[in-house]
Backbone as CSV, one residue per row, in Angstrom:
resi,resn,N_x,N_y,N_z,CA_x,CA_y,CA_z,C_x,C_y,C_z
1,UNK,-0.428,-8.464,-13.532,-0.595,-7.065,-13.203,0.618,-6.291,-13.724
2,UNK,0.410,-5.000,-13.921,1.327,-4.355,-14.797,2.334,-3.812,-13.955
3,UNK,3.399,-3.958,-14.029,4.876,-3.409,-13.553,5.224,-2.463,-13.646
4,UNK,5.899,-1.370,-12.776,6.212,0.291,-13.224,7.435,0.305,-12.297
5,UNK,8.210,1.205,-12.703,9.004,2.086,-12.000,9.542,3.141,-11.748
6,UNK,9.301,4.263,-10.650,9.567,5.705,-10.591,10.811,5.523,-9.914
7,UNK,11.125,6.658,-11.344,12.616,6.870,-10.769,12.384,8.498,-10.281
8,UNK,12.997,8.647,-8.788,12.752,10.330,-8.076,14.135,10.803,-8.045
9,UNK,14.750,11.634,-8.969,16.418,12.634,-8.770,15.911,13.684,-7.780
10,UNK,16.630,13.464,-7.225,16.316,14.893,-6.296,17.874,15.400,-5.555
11,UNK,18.215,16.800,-4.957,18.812,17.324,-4.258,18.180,17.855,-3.109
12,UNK,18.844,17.899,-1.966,18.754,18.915,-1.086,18.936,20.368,-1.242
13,UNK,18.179,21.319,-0.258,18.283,22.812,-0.352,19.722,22.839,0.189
14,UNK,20.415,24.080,-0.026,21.725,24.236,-0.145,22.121,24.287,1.641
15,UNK,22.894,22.703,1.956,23.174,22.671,3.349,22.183,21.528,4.323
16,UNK,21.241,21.198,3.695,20.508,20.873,4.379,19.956,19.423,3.931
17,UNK,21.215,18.349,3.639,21.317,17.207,3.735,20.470,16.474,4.390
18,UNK,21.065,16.643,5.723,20.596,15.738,7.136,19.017,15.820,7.263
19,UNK,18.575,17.335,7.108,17.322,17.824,7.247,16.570,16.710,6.082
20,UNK,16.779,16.804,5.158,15.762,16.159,3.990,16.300,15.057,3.921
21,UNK,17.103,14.281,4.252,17.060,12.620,4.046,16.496,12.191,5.442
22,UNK,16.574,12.960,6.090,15.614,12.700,7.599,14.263,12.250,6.991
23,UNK,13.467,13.318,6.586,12.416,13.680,6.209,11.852,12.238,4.985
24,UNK,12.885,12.648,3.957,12.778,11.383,2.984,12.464,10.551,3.156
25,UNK,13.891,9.705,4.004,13.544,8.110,4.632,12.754,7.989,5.261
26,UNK,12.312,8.951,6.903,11.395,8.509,7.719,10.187,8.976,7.495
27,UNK,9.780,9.904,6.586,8.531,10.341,6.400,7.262,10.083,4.797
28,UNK,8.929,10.817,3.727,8.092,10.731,2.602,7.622,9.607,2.329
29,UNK,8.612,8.481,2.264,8.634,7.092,1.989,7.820,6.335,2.096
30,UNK,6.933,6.475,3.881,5.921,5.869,4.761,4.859,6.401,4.080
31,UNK,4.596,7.808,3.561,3.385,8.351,2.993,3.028,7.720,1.670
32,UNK,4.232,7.482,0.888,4.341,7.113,-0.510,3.720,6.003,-0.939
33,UNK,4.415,5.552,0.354,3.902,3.489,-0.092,2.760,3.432,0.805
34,UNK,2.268,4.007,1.339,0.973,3.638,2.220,-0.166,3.850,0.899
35,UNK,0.112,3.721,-0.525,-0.829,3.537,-1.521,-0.463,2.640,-2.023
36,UNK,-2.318,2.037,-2.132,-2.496,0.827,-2.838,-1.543,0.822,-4.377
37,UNK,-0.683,-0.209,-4.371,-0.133,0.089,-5.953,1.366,-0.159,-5.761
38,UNK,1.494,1.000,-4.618,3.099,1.182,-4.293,3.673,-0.156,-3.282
39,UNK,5.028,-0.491,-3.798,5.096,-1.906,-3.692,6.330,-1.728,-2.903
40,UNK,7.251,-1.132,-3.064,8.622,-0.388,-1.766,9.413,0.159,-3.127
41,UNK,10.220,1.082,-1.763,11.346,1.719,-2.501,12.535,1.649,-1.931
42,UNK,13.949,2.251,-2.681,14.991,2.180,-2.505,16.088,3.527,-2.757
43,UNK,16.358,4.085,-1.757,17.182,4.709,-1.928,18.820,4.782,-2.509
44,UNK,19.096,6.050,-2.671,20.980,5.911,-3.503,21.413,7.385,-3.491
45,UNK,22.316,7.192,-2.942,23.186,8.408,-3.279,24.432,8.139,-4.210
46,UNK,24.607,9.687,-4.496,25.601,9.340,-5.856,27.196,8.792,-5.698
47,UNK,27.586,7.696,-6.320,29.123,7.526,-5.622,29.739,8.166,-6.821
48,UNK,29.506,7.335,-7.580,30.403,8.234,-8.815,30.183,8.499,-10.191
49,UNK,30.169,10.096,-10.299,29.499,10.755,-11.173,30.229,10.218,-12.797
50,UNK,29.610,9.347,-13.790,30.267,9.229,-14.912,30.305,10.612,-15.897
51,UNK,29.391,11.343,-15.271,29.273,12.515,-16.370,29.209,13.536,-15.415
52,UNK,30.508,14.466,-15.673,30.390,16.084,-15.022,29.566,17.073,-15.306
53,UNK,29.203,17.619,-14.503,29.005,17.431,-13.018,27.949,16.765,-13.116
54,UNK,27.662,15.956,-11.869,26.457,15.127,-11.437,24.943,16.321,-11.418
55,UNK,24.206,16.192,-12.073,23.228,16.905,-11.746,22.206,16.711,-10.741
56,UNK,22.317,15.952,-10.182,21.361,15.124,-8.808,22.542,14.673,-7.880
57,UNK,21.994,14.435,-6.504,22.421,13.510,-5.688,21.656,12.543,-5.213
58,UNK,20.676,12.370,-5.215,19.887,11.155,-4.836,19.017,10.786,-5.693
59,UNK,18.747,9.718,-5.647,18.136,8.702,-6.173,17.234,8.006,-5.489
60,UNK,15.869,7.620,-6.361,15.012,7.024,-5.332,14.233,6.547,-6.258
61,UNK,13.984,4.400,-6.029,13.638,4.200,-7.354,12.780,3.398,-6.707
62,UNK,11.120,3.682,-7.206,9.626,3.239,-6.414,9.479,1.722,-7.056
63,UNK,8.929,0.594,-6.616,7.994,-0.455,-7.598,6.770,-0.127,-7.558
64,UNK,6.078,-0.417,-8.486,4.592,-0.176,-8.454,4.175,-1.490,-9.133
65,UNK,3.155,-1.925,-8.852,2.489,-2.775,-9.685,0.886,-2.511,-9.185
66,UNK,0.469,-2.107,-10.143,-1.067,-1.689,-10.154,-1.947,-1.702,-11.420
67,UNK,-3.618,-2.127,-12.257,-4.165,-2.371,-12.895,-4.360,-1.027,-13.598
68,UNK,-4.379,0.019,-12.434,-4.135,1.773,-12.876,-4.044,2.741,-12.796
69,UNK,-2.856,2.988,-13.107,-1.483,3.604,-13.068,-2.570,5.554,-12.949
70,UNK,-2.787,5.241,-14.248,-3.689,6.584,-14.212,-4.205,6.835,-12.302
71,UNK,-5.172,6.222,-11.896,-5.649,6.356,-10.812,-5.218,6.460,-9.679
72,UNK,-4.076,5.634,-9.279,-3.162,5.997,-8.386,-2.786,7.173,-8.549
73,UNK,-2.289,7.530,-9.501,-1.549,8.852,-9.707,-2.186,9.820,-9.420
74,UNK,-3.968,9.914,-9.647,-4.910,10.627,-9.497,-5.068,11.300,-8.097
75,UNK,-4.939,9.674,-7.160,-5.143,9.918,-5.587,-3.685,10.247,-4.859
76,UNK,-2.707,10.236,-5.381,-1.338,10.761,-4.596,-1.505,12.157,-5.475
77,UNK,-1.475,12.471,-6.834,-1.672,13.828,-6.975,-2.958,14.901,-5.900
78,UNK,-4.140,14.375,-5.855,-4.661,14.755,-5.107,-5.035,15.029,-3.698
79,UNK,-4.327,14.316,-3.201,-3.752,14.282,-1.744,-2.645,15.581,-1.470
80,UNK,-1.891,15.399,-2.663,-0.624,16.252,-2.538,-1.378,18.033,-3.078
81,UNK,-2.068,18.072,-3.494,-2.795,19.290,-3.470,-3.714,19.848,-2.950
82,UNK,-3.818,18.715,-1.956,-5.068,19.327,-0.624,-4.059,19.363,0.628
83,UNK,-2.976,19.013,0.628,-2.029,19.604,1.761,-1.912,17.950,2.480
84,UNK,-2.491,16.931,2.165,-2.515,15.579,2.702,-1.170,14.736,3.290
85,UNK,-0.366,15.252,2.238,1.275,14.715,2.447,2.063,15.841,2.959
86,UNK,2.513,15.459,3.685,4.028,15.986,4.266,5.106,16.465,3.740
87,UNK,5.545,17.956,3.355,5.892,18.264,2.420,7.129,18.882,3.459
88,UNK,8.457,19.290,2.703,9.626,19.367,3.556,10.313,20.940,2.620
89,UNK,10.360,21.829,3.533,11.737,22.862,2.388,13.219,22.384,2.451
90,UNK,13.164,21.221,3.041,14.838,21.098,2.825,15.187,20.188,1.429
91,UNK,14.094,20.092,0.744,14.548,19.731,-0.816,14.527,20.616,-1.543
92,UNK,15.618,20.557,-2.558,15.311,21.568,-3.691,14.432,20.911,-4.766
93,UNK,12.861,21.360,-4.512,11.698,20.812,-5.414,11.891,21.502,-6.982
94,UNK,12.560,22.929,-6.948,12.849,23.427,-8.383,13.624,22.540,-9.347
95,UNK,14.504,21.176,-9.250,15.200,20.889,-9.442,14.822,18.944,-9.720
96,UNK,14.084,18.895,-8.383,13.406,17.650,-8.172,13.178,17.117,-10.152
97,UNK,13.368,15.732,-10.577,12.851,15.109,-11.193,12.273,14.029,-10.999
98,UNK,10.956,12.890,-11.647,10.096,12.044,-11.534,9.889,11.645,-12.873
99,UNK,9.885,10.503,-13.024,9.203,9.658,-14.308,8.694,8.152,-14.079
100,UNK,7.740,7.891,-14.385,7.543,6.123,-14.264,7.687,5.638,-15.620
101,UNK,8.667,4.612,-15.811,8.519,3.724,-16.429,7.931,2.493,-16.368
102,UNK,7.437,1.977,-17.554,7.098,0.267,-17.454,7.525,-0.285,-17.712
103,UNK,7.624,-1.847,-17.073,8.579,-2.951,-17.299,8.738,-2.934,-18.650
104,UNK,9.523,-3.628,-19.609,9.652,-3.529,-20.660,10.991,-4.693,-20.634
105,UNK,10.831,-5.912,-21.318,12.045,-7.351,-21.389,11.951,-7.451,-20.280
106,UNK,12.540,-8.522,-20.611,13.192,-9.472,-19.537,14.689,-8.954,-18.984
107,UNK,14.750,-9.497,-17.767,16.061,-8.896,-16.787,16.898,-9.669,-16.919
108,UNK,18.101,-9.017,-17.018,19.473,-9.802,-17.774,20.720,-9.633,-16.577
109,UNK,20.534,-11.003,-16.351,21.468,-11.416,-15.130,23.611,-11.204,-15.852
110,UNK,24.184,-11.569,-14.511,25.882,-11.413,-14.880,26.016,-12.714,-15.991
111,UNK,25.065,-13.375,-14.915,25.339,-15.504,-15.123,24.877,-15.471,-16.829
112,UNK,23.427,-14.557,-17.384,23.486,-15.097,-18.821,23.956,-14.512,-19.370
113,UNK,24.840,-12.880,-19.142,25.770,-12.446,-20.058,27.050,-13.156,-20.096
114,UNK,27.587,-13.519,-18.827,28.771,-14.491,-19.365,28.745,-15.772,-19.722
115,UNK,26.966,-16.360,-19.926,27.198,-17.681,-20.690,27.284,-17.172,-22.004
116,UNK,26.139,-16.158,-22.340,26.671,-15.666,-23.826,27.857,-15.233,-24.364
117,UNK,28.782,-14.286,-23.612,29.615,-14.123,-24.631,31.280,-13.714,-23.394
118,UNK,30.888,-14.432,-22.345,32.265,-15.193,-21.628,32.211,-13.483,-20.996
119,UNK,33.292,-13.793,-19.659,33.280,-12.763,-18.609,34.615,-11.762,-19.081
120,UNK,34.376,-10.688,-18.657,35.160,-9.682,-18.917,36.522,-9.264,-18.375
């Protein structure tokens, strides 16, 4: 079955942290993955920005594994435009980004980069 992963950047509305990671963790999250497809997620906040200024503070990165991708997307888009999900103003949605990627290689551990070419 085919492998995906959404990556969600998002900020809070100006001040209102507590309000939307409330919301995030205990609400969006439960709505998100309660679809067939959606496999869990993981939250992150930013520790340290390599590039000024950080344009996001959170991070939120979905698994999916589903036969299609199209269709899921169909029934969480459509849910989300009949008022179905739980929607919060303490995010800044103007700002919000989303993309899924698909697996793509193989995952490259510490252990086979330093058999290849010794530790740093």
């Amino acid at each position: 079955m085919p492998k995906f992963k959404m990556v969600a950047l998002t900020n809070a509305a100006e001040g209102r942290d507590d309000d939307f990671n409330d919301w995030y963790q205990n609400t969006h999250l439960a709505e998100v993955l309660s679809y067939k497809g959606m496999v869990g997620a993981q939250r992150y906040k930013v520790a340290a920005p390599l590039q000024a200024p950080a344009s996001y503070n959170y991070l939120c990165v979905y698994d999916i594994e589903t036969d299609d991708l199209g269709a899921l997307l169909q029934r969480f888009g459509g849910d989300s435009a009949a008022g179905r999900l739980t929607s919060s103003d303490a995010g800044d949605t103007a700002s919000a980004y989303t993309v899924i990627f698909n697996e793509f290689g193989e995952r490259v551990t510490h252990e086979q980069a330093v058999a290849k070419i010794g530790e740093r």
